[in-house]
């Protein structure tokens, strides 16, 4: 293997590069001729426009002294190598060479002396040393014009540099063409007219140098520290015996008022928005804490009067926030007062002051879309109410306060519901308002557990009725048009109402009757879901149905159904009713699910639906039959029940087979599902007959089971054979 370089290849490449340099020189001369004509025409048009004596069409007539492009092209093609080498030498031209820009040369070239016009490339009087960048490269395209020389391109104010000089031999920067023989400089990047060179974006600014970040952080820190100082003045100073009660409260009030006034003065000055908001928020929150101290600690104000005064202070802060259009002011006022109020007092009146904050900010949401205010006005009242509910649940000494806690929970939920309904009617896409409403209902659902069975049912039932009514108004098309409640609010109301209904079911039932209540609720939701094709109702109904099935199976397990002693101990009429409701829930669920477009076209999904529904129905039918036999009190009630269950299994299988055979000529998918389910249930009935009934049943009960099942099998088999024979005859006739 040889690694030598082929000399012939090097020679051929050298010749090709020489030819390329010659052609580049020819291209430069042609472009120079064109540029000379354009400059001359532009200057002549500008001169005629100034004098007002230009003849029509003169601006577009080429000068007589300019070189002819066609002649130049002919001369280029006819030139010999020697002539081309001579042509590479730079030639002076009045329009391009500053040394040749004398009045005589300009007049000889036919270029009129006139002021340069905007957009025209004119060099007279523009050549200065300060405009010549280092290394021969222009520093910026702005304010400079590129002139085309006979040997290439160079800056308009940059003197010619002969090829081969040290400065010309420097490598061109990125984006510039490499210098070629006969060219005076690297080719600059060409840009469309009117476009500016791209400006490099500065690197990411550190967060502490961004505008407004540090000022906001300092303002929030100042608000917090100042409010802590106000709390120390009101509480810690009292504990230490510093000052008297009157000086402490008055000092807090005066200090808060001064802060509000200072904030209003600072806000109107340049750059004072952040400082003004911080000062005003501190003042309003401090005044609110001062009122709490005067009401709960020193008891100078009655509780109703203290709450009214607190409402006025909070309303003033919110009104100023609306005037300044500053959500931060309202948020800081509410947050500061809510966070530090528990430090001032832990009495039950604290719930009242937090509810006042929730109520005061509710009207703001009708005018301003401030999502953060939804959160800070709702969470403090909700969390404080839940805390008092937990205290009352675990501390028997606080049981006398449960009625006040209940009242607080009802007020919090009512404010959340009403304010949210008013807001979403104006802004249907306000998801934060809906979330705030859902959170506000949590204390009402939790407080019902503090009461006995009857009061708890009343509380949870009332909540369920109201919330379900809101959900229905949002789900039904006609009611939704009238109420203008968006879908997301309806979903939140439906979910919270479902929790209330679940609480009612738990409180109103025992172990025996719990499946009945759960199946009834599931039946209602699934019926609405099937009629309206509502997925939310279907999901809620499915959850209730699943809970009902779990509680039912926990009491009526397979061992109880198979053992006579356990069946007689646990199975009764409530079990029978629960089993029948389970069958009804399965039927409604299948009906509703088959109405969904996704399942209608999916044969596999339909088959799985029928399989699961058939298995659940068989279990429920067995439980119902055995429960009925046991509930009669007969000696052989358990055996009679199982015999009836086997017969019912076979009857259901026969009905499914007949239904499928009837639809063979119509819907093939329906017939396939019905036939498959019928055959599956037939196999299950035969397995039960031979594996369980044969060993358990005796006497006439066993005989009746075998005879009836056998007759049903003969009926199904005969009808099955006739149906396929008729189908074969139809196929023969069609051929």
XYZ file of C-alpha atoms in Angstrom:
735
model
C 0.000 0.000 0.000
C 1.525 3.321 -1.075
C 1.044 6.551 0.854
C 2.787 8.968 -1.599
C 0.901 12.005 -2.877
C 0.217 12.031 -6.593
C 2.098 15.013 -8.192
C -0.337 15.042 -11.096
C -3.222 15.591 -8.698
C -1.449 18.530 -7.072
C -0.721 20.041 -10.489
C -4.336 19.668 -11.604
C -5.648 21.237 -8.374
C -3.197 24.162 -8.738
C -4.453 24.815 -12.256
C -8.063 24.686 -11.173
C -7.471 27.163 -8.350
C -5.654 29.496 -10.787
C -8.616 29.354 -13.164
C -11.004 30.034 -10.268
C -9.009 33.123 -9.264
C -9.096 34.401 -12.859
C -12.857 33.970 -13.038
C -13.315 35.772 -9.729
C -11.366 38.696 -11.113
C -13.583 38.805 -14.215
C -16.670 38.758 -11.984
C -15.269 41.648 -9.977
C -14.773 43.804 -13.100
C -18.303 43.100 -14.317
C -19.790 44.011 -10.945
C -17.660 47.164 -10.848
C -19.093 48.239 -14.193
C -22.617 47.685 -12.937
C -21.946 49.547 -9.692
C -20.497 52.526 -11.561
C -23.640 52.848 -13.636
C -25.923 52.563 -10.577
C -23.957 55.242 -8.688
C -23.990 57.559 -11.676
C -27.725 57.128 -12.289
C -28.573 57.630 -8.614
C -26.458 60.759 -8.340
C -27.915 62.200 -11.571
C -31.474 61.539 -10.376
C -30.765 63.248 -7.064
C -29.283 66.269 -8.825
C -32.271 66.601 -11.134
C -34.701 66.262 -8.211
C -32.960 69.170 -6.435
C -32.852 71.435 -9.467
C -36.450 70.575 -10.547
C -35.447 70.642 -14.224
C -35.012 66.914 -14.802
C -36.610 65.498 -17.940
C -38.905 62.461 -17.663
C -36.986 59.216 -17.863
C -33.620 60.874 -17.283
C -33.180 59.142 -13.951
C -33.101 55.764 -15.601
C -30.915 56.624 -18.644
C -27.392 55.213 -18.249
C -24.532 57.706 -18.606
C -22.611 57.839 -21.847
C -19.259 57.588 -20.091
C -20.018 54.431 -18.153
C -18.695 51.111 -19.390
C -21.067 48.849 -21.308
C -21.812 45.568 -19.500
C -22.203 43.687 -22.770
C -18.956 45.090 -24.108
C -17.276 44.259 -20.842
C -18.554 40.719 -21.052
C -17.315 40.337 -24.649
C -13.964 41.774 -23.740
C -13.675 39.384 -20.799
C -14.358 36.336 -22.857
C -11.915 37.430 -25.600
C -9.105 38.320 -23.231
C -5.939 36.282 -23.341
C -4.143 35.053 -20.219
C -1.671 37.888 -20.404
C -4.392 40.498 -20.684
C -6.284 38.924 -17.752
C -3.206 39.128 -15.583
C -2.866 42.807 -16.422
C -6.530 43.358 -15.687
C -6.018 42.132 -12.143
C -4.106 45.264 -11.288
C -6.262 47.737 -9.324
C -7.396 50.734 -11.330
C -8.407 54.089 -9.928
C -11.935 55.270 -10.465
C -13.491 58.531 -9.269
C -16.437 56.718 -7.745
C -14.425 54.204 -5.758
C -10.903 55.450 -5.114
C -10.561 58.380 -2.717
C -7.326 59.378 -4.394
C -9.089 59.867 -7.687
C -12.004 61.936 -6.351
C -10.903 65.281 -7.879
C -13.364 67.593 -9.648
C -11.687 66.959 -13.003
C -11.820 63.168 -12.595
C -15.409 63.270 -11.484
C -16.397 65.491 -14.427
C -14.498 63.247 -16.825
C -16.342 60.188 -15.490
C -19.694 61.879 -16.004
C -20.706 61.791 -12.361
C -22.494 64.976 -11.269
C -21.386 66.666 -8.100
C -24.383 66.521 -5.765
C -25.170 65.775 -2.144
C -25.561 62.123 -1.335
C -29.144 60.962 -0.900
C -30.399 58.524 1.719
C -29.876 54.951 0.617
C -27.299 55.869 -2.073
C -23.689 54.717 -1.848
C -21.665 57.939 -2.103
C -18.125 58.421 -0.963
C -17.408 62.089 -1.402
C -16.344 63.723 1.814
C -16.804 60.531 3.892
C -13.258 59.118 4.083
C -11.802 59.518 7.581
C -9.209 57.587 9.463
C -11.518 57.212 12.463
C -13.884 55.142 10.373
C -11.249 52.664 9.268
C -11.421 49.616 11.583
C -8.390 47.706 12.623
C -7.163 44.734 10.586
C -8.991 46.080 7.544
C -12.426 44.729 8.662
C -15.454 46.905 9.205
C -16.615 46.932 12.817
C -20.341 47.347 12.141
C -22.485 47.520 9.022
C -24.495 50.382 10.545
C -23.671 53.748 8.980
C -21.208 52.268 6.435
C -21.661 51.395 2.741
C -19.910 48.639 0.909
C -18.101 49.577 -2.279
C -17.145 47.063 -4.948
C -13.635 47.311 -6.287
C -12.186 45.933 -9.478
C -10.519 43.188 -7.547
C -13.211 42.383 -4.972
C -15.061 43.944 -2.026
C -13.875 46.238 0.721
C -15.348 48.775 3.112
C -16.373 52.077 1.575
C -13.988 54.049 3.773
C -11.272 51.393 3.974
C -8.186 51.984 1.807
C -7.214 49.270 -0.640
C -4.873 46.611 0.665
C -2.732 44.786 -1.894
C -3.041 41.058 -1.963
C -0.294 39.253 -0.112
C 0.288 41.915 2.535
C 0.476 40.714 6.176
C -2.897 42.240 7.005
C -4.566 40.585 4.000
C -3.084 37.218 4.871
C -4.842 37.133 8.248
C -7.618 34.554 8.343
C -11.077 35.986 7.804
C -13.457 35.975 10.745
C -16.427 33.604 10.905
C -19.057 34.473 8.319
C -16.611 36.233 5.979
C -15.352 34.842 2.728
C -11.713 33.866 2.429
C -9.518 36.286 0.390
C -8.869 35.281 -3.211
C -6.176 36.430 -5.627
C -7.035 39.852 -7.012
C -9.353 40.690 -4.091
C -8.570 43.490 -1.674
C -10.216 42.060 1.406
C -12.437 39.332 2.758
C -16.002 39.242 1.417
C -18.386 40.737 3.995
C -21.660 38.952 4.714
C -24.420 40.338 2.518
C -27.653 41.368 4.274
C -31.012 42.310 2.714
C -31.796 46.036 2.593
C -33.444 47.384 5.716
C -32.275 44.545 7.963
C -30.016 45.131 10.911
C -27.337 42.702 11.990
C -28.505 40.300 14.683
C -27.861 41.536 18.190
C -26.481 38.991 20.571
C -28.754 38.653 23.601
C -26.999 39.182 26.887
C -26.426 36.187 29.034
C -28.954 35.353 31.788
C -28.967 37.990 34.483
C -28.619 36.666 38.024
C -31.879 36.776 39.918
C -30.543 39.235 42.490
C -29.772 41.724 39.697
C -33.186 41.585 38.053
C -35.380 44.602 38.358
C -37.741 44.531 41.312
C -36.693 41.180 42.807
C -34.601 42.450 45.678
C -37.016 45.299 46.390
C -39.954 42.905 46.645
C -38.057 40.496 48.868
C -36.994 43.292 51.166
C -40.537 44.649 51.237
C -42.062 41.291 52.189
C -39.393 40.764 54.834
C -40.062 44.248 56.172
C -43.779 43.549 56.406
C -43.193 40.347 58.333
C -40.644 41.801 60.731
C -42.720 44.891 61.428
C -45.868 42.868 62.122
C -43.903 40.629 64.476
C -42.858 43.787 66.273
C -46.493 44.875 66.537
C -47.408 41.489 68.028
C -44.572 41.797 70.521
C -45.871 45.214 71.476
C -49.380 43.885 72.043
C -48.641 40.507 73.642
C -45.076 40.116 74.863
C -44.927 43.577 76.350
C -48.087 42.789 78.306
C -46.532 39.586 79.617
C -43.375 41.446 80.650
C -45.358 44.256 82.271
C -43.871 46.910 79.986
C -46.221 49.871 79.495
C -49.851 49.666 80.366
C -52.665 48.228 78.269
C -53.792 51.614 77.002
C -50.365 52.794 75.789
C -49.762 49.479 74.077
C -53.019 49.481 72.141
C -52.827 53.190 71.316
C -49.204 52.870 70.213
C -50.145 50.008 67.923
C -53.042 51.975 66.441
C -50.995 55.143 65.902
C -48.079 53.236 64.446
C -50.377 51.404 62.020
C -52.048 54.635 60.934
C -48.683 56.293 60.303
C -47.608 53.356 58.170
C -50.764 53.561 56.061
C -50.352 57.309 55.505
C -46.668 56.885 54.667
C -47.502 54.125 52.219
C -50.029 56.307 50.434
C -47.488 59.126 50.121
C -44.684 56.833 48.940
C -46.894 55.060 46.394
C -47.471 58.267 44.418
C -43.777 58.934 43.907
C -41.523 57.561 41.185
C -40.458 54.028 41.971
C -42.525 53.962 45.142
C -45.024 51.267 44.227
C -43.281 48.422 46.056
C -42.524 50.486 49.134
C -45.999 52.015 49.247
C -47.678 48.597 49.054
C -45.429 47.202 51.806
C -46.020 50.140 54.146
C -49.784 50.187 53.611
C -50.093 46.410 54.009
C -48.134 46.531 57.262
C -50.323 49.330 58.578
C -53.639 47.623 57.803
C -52.499 44.255 59.136
C -51.140 45.898 62.286
C -54.431 47.710 62.869
C -56.312 44.415 62.409
C -54.115 42.718 65.013
C -54.610 45.672 67.320
C -58.389 45.225 67.132
C -58.017 41.495 67.864
C -55.976 42.298 70.958
C -58.450 44.925 72.156
C -61.318 42.439 71.716
C -59.886 39.155 72.983
C -57.056 40.087 75.380
C -58.226 43.301 77.010
C -61.948 42.837 76.267
C -62.457 46.570 75.708
C -64.691 45.880 72.732
C -67.620 43.469 72.594
C -67.043 40.620 70.203
C -69.632 41.843 67.751
C -68.160 45.340 67.846
C -64.630 44.022 67.448
C -65.624 41.928 64.463
C -67.393 44.921 62.904
C -64.334 47.150 63.405
C -62.067 44.448 61.982
C -64.368 44.162 58.995
C -64.060 47.914 58.397
C -60.251 47.826 58.601
C -59.985 44.874 56.243
C -62.431 46.518 53.857
C -60.297 49.656 53.864
C -57.192 47.708 52.962
C -58.966 45.812 50.206
C -60.497 49.019 48.840
C -57.060 50.631 48.659
C -55.740 47.517 46.902
C -58.506 47.788 44.316
C -57.787 51.489 43.848
C -54.109 50.802 43.268
C -54.906 47.627 41.301
C -52.425 45.811 43.540
C -53.170 42.203 44.366
C -50.023 42.141 46.480
C -51.501 44.680 48.911
C -54.645 42.620 49.534
C -52.643 39.405 49.811
C -50.163 40.899 52.281
C -52.941 42.360 54.438
C -54.824 39.055 54.641
C -51.729 36.886 55.004
C -50.136 39.016 57.688
C -53.305 39.277 59.761
C -54.173 35.579 59.365
C -50.714 34.252 60.224
C -50.206 36.389 63.320
C -53.766 36.398 64.647
C -53.312 33.000 66.384
C -50.316 34.486 68.212
C -52.483 37.261 69.593
C -55.336 34.985 70.689
C -56.268 31.314 70.622
C -59.846 31.775 71.779
C -62.800 30.707 69.687
C -63.292 34.314 68.591
C -60.257 33.778 66.355
C -62.526 31.905 63.939
C -64.693 35.005 63.667
C -61.773 37.255 62.745
C -60.533 34.789 60.118
C -64.039 34.457 58.655
C -64.180 38.261 58.454
C -61.081 38.171 56.244
C -62.703 35.542 54.022
C -65.901 37.575 53.740
C -64.222 40.941 53.161
C -62.200 39.746 50.188
C -65.090 37.918 48.511
C -66.538 40.987 46.672
C -63.100 41.824 45.291
C -63.135 38.696 43.137
C -66.195 39.980 41.288
C -64.173 42.927 39.966
C -60.588 41.678 39.922
C -59.213 38.347 38.767
C -56.827 37.798 41.668
C -56.391 34.017 42.041
C -53.901 34.236 44.887
C -56.411 36.166 46.966
C -58.838 33.214 46.650
C -56.272 31.011 48.346
C -55.144 33.292 51.173
C -58.675 34.308 52.140
C -59.992 30.719 52.261
C -57.192 28.595 53.701
C -56.789 30.363 57.090
C -60.478 30.025 58.000
C -60.614 26.413 56.781
C -57.468 25.320 58.617
C -58.455 27.055 61.845
C -61.933 25.465 61.772
C -60.462 22.015 61.157
C -58.066 22.568 64.062
C -60.919 23.394 66.431
C -62.867 20.358 65.157
C -59.899 18.118 65.960
C -59.550 19.688 69.405
C -63.240 19.149 70.139
C -63.059 15.547 68.926
C -60.178 14.570 71.223
C -60.779 16.898 74.185
C -63.994 16.214 76.049
C -63.695 19.569 77.842
C -64.250 21.343 74.541
C -67.451 19.478 73.672
C -69.552 22.452 74.725
C -68.070 24.461 71.847
C -69.114 22.114 69.060
C -72.146 24.228 68.197
C -69.941 27.311 67.669
C -67.566 25.222 65.586
C -70.543 23.954 63.566
C -71.700 27.535 62.994
C -68.203 28.506 61.840
C -68.057 25.546 59.445
C -71.474 26.423 57.987
C -70.462 30.078 57.492
C -67.135 29.166 55.864
C -68.845 26.764 53.450
C -71.634 29.239 52.673
C -69.215 32.074 51.908
C -67.157 29.761 49.718
C -70.197 28.492 47.799
C -71.947 31.832 47.259
C -68.811 33.781 46.344
C -67.694 31.067 43.935
C -71.066 30.915 42.186
C -71.032 34.696 41.737
C -67.469 34.675 40.427
C -67.785 31.784 37.969
C -70.917 33.299 36.443
C -68.730 36.238 35.381
C -65.518 34.301 34.741
C -66.398 30.716 33.781
C -62.735 29.698 33.527
C -61.811 30.655 37.095
C -60.617 27.259 38.328
C -59.069 28.702 41.486
C -62.478 29.909 42.644
C -63.871 26.398 42.228
C -60.965 24.910 44.167
C -61.497 27.457 46.938
C -65.171 26.449 47.100
C -64.291 22.755 47.312
C -61.797 23.402 50.111
C -64.303 25.526 52.040
C -66.723 22.567 52.289
C -64.226 20.307 54.083
C -64.933 21.643 57.622
C -68.686 21.161 57.112
C -68.176 17.534 56.122
C -65.823 16.957 59.047
C -67.891 18.645 61.769
C -70.768 16.169 61.356
C -68.652 13.529 63.067
C -68.785 15.476 66.352
C -72.528 14.863 66.772
C -74.727 11.859 67.401
C -76.344 9.827 64.661
C -79.476 11.924 64.058
C -77.829 15.400 64.085
C -74.987 14.073 61.983
C -77.445 12.749 59.395
C -79.228 16.105 59.289
C -75.993 18.075 58.815
C -74.583 15.771 56.159
C -77.957 15.387 54.452
C -78.494 19.149 54.198
C -75.018 19.593 52.760
C -75.630 16.773 50.290
C -78.904 18.295 49.112
C -77.409 21.744 48.499
C -74.262 20.481 46.803
C -76.117 17.954 44.655
C -78.537 20.676 43.564
C -75.591 22.803 42.400
C -74.165 19.808 40.533
C -77.486 19.084 38.831
C -77.823 22.733 37.810
C -74.406 22.512 36.154
C -74.926 19.120 34.464
C -78.402 19.325 32.948
C -78.299 21.361 29.712
C -81.427 23.449 30.316
C -80.543 24.273 33.911
C -76.943 25.018 32.937
C -78.150 27.615 30.438
C -80.167 29.366 33.132
C -77.743 29.054 36.040
C -74.562 29.661 33.975
C -72.578 27.410 36.290
C -69.512 26.017 34.495
C -68.759 22.327 34.319
C -65.748 22.373 36.662
C -67.835 23.940 39.439
C -70.492 21.292 38.872
C -67.871 18.554 39.141
C -66.571 19.986 42.431
C -70.128 20.227 43.793
C -70.895 16.661 42.674
C -67.786 15.232 44.338
C -68.300 17.084 47.629
C -71.996 16.203 47.570
C -71.065 12.553 47.042
C -68.895 12.660 50.170
C -71.831 14.113 52.095
C -74.097 11.335 50.789
C -71.535 8.735 51.803
C -71.515 10.204 55.287
C -75.297 9.984 55.390
C -75.152 6.346 54.307
C -72.633 5.493 57.005
C -74.540 7.317 59.755
C -78.010 6.098 58.760
C -77.296 2.376 58.376
C -75.984 -0.624 60.230
C -73.769 -3.391 58.946
C -76.745 -5.265 57.492
C -78.299 -2.256 55.745
C -75.155 -0.404 54.606
C -75.062 -2.189 51.197
C -78.702 -1.241 50.611
C -78.014 2.482 51.052
C -74.858 2.373 48.958
C -76.563 0.455 46.146
C -79.476 2.913 46.138
C -77.131 5.895 45.742
C -75.179 4.050 43.036
C -78.415 3.245 41.235
C -79.399 6.914 41.168
C -76.043 8.160 39.901
C -75.734 5.436 37.283
C -79.257 6.149 36.049
C -78.412 9.837 35.598
C -75.136 8.895 33.920
C -76.892 6.614 31.459
C -79.589 9.153 30.629
C -77.289 12.170 30.324
C -74.136 10.298 29.303
C -72.306 12.069 32.091
C -68.935 10.628 33.025
C -68.773 12.340 36.415
C -72.070 10.788 37.512
C -70.923 7.432 36.126
C -67.683 7.609 38.100
C -69.465 8.547 41.345
C -72.056 5.808 40.799
C -69.308 3.313 40.125
C -67.536 4.231 43.369
C -70.731 3.828 45.389
C -71.470 0.547 43.630
C -67.980 -0.734 44.400
C -68.290 0.267 48.062
C -71.675 -1.435 48.225
C -70.271 -4.590 46.644
C -67.373 -4.684 49.107
C -69.636 -4.296 52.127
C -72.053 -6.893 50.684
C -69.341 -9.479 50.015
C -67.804 -8.820 53.436
C -71.078 -10.017 55.017
C -72.201 -12.522 52.381
C -68.962 -14.249 51.482
C -68.730 -17.594 49.591
C -68.245 -19.526 52.827
C -71.492 -18.128 54.233
C -73.371 -19.084 51.073
C -71.947 -22.624 51.082
C -72.391 -23.405 54.805
C -75.906 -23.879 56.134
C -75.034 -22.838 59.700
C -73.442 -19.529 58.627
C -76.200 -18.832 56.119
C -78.896 -19.242 58.754
C -76.926 -16.953 61.071
C -76.133 -14.036 58.723
C -78.596 -14.141 55.824
C -81.944 -12.389 56.193
C -84.368 -10.077 54.371
C -81.939 -7.074 54.267
C -79.451 -9.374 52.577
C -82.124 -10.377 50.060
C -82.926 -6.724 49.320
C -79.222 -5.843 48.963
C -78.744 -8.746 46.525
C -81.671 -7.619 44.376
C -80.333 -4.052 44.362
C -76.928 -5.391 43.316
C -78.529 -7.047 40.282
C -80.340 -3.788 39.465
C -77.087 -1.787 39.754
C -75.357 -4.196 37.378
C -78.191 -3.949 34.855
C -78.224 -0.130 34.929
C -74.440 -0.006 34.722
C -74.419 -2.230 31.628
C -77.175 -0.152 30.050
C -75.355 3.105 30.712
C -71.946 1.868 29.612
C -73.344 0.488 26.357
C -74.558 3.997 25.518
C -71.019 5.357 25.503
C -69.615 5.761 21.959
C -66.249 4.241 22.887
C -67.786 0.955 24.043
C -70.365 0.735 21.250
C -67.708 0.041 18.592
C -65.459 -2.086 20.792
C -66.526 -5.735 20.655
C -63.845 -6.811 23.101
C -64.997 -4.223 25.611
C -68.598 -5.355 25.281
C -67.605 -8.970 25.795
C -65.630 -8.173 28.943
C -68.511 -6.030 30.230
C -70.976 -8.888 29.804
C -68.601 -11.372 31.412
C -68.054 -9.283 34.535
C -71.730 -8.362 34.752
C -72.768 -12.003 34.381
C -70.368 -13.140 37.108
C -71.581 -10.448 39.504
C -75.215 -11.150 38.704
C -74.772 -14.890 39.321
C -73.275 -14.212 42.746
C -76.056 -11.759 43.638
C -78.783 -14.137 42.395
C -77.336 -16.963 44.457
C -77.254 -14.760 47.561
C -80.818 -13.615 46.933
C -82.136 -17.171 46.465
C -80.381 -18.558 49.535
C -81.358 -15.509 51.637
C -84.977 -15.947 50.591
C -84.913 -19.641 51.478
C -83.344 -18.962 54.868
C -85.682 -16.019 55.579
C -88.755 -18.248 55.129
C -87.753 -20.159 58.232
C -88.330 -23.539 56.592
C -86.240 -26.512 57.659
C -84.913 -27.055 54.146
C -84.832 -23.371 53.274
C -81.077 -23.368 52.669
C -81.339 -26.352 50.282
C -84.366 -24.927 48.502
C -82.537 -21.670 48.017
C -79.548 -23.315 46.390
C -81.798 -25.392 44.140
C -83.610 -22.235 43.074
C -80.262 -20.521 42.453
C -79.144 -23.283 40.083
C -82.424 -23.135 38.201
C -82.164 -19.338 37.945
C -78.642 -19.680 36.584
C -79.811 -22.026 33.874
C -82.863 -19.862 33.132
C -80.657 -16.804 32.664
C -78.313 -18.778 30.411
C -81.212 -20.010 28.288
C -82.587 -16.475 27.960
C -79.183 -15.187 26.827
C -78.837 -17.969 24.273
C -82.313 -17.377 22.846
C -81.671 -13.640 22.661
C -78.399 -14.198 20.821
C -79.958 -16.662 18.373
C -82.748 -14.201 17.613
C -80.221 -11.497 16.662
C -78.036 -13.633 14.414
C -79.529 -12.053 11.291
C -79.252 -8.559 12.747
C -76.396 -7.331 14.900
C -73.580 -9.852 14.824
C -71.738 -8.175 17.720
C -74.783 -8.336 20.031
C -75.463 -11.952 19.074
C -71.853 -12.887 19.733
C -71.849 -11.312 23.183
C -75.219 -12.831 24.141
C -74.267 -16.297 22.959
C -70.915 -16.162 24.688
C -72.500 -15.048 27.972
C -75.197 -17.708 27.701
C -72.720 -20.499 27.126
C -70.543 -19.256 29.989
C -73.482 -19.192 32.412
C -74.599 -22.630 31.184
C -71.171 -24.033 32.012
C -71.302 -22.396 35.437
C -74.789 -23.811 36.126
C -73.708 -27.316 35.162
C -70.586 -27.041 37.315
C -72.674 -25.945 40.312
C -75.223 -28.689 39.672
C -72.683 -31.513 39.655
C -70.039 -30.167 42.053
C -72.198 -28.601 44.762
C -75.879 -29.438 44.407
C -75.323 -33.159 43.867
C -73.417 -33.411 47.145
C -75.471 -30.960 49.189
C -79.067 -31.290 48.045
C -81.204 -34.339 48.711
C -84.657 -35.650 48.063
C -87.117 -33.859 45.825
C -85.061 -30.679 45.842
C -82.195 -32.379 44.056
C -84.591 -34.095 41.629
C -86.308 -30.813 40.808
C -82.989 -29.104 40.160
C -81.801 -31.786 37.754
C -85.124 -32.048 35.912
C -85.579 -28.314 35.378
C -81.966 -27.753 34.345
C -82.174 -30.686 31.936
C -85.352 -29.382 30.305
C -83.826 -25.934 29.880
C -80.744 -27.480 28.301
C -82.904 -29.433 25.831
C -84.828 -26.276 24.959
C -81.644 -24.289 24.400
C -80.009 -27.051 22.361
C -83.058 -27.515 20.131
C -83.415 -23.810 19.487
C -79.667 -23.530 18.880
C -79.714 -26.297 16.221
C -82.791 -24.909 14.472
C -81.350 -21.389 14.337
C -78.147 -22.521 12.638
C -80.083 -24.790 10.280
C -82.200 -21.820 9.200
C -79.065 -19.762 8.722
C -77.591 -22.489 6.496
C -80.767 -22.627 4.378
C -80.623 -18.854 3.893
C -77.018 -19.086 2.733
C -77.942 -21.858 0.231
C -80.830 -19.844 -1.208
C -78.652 -16.747 -1.558
C -76.152 -18.714 -3.639
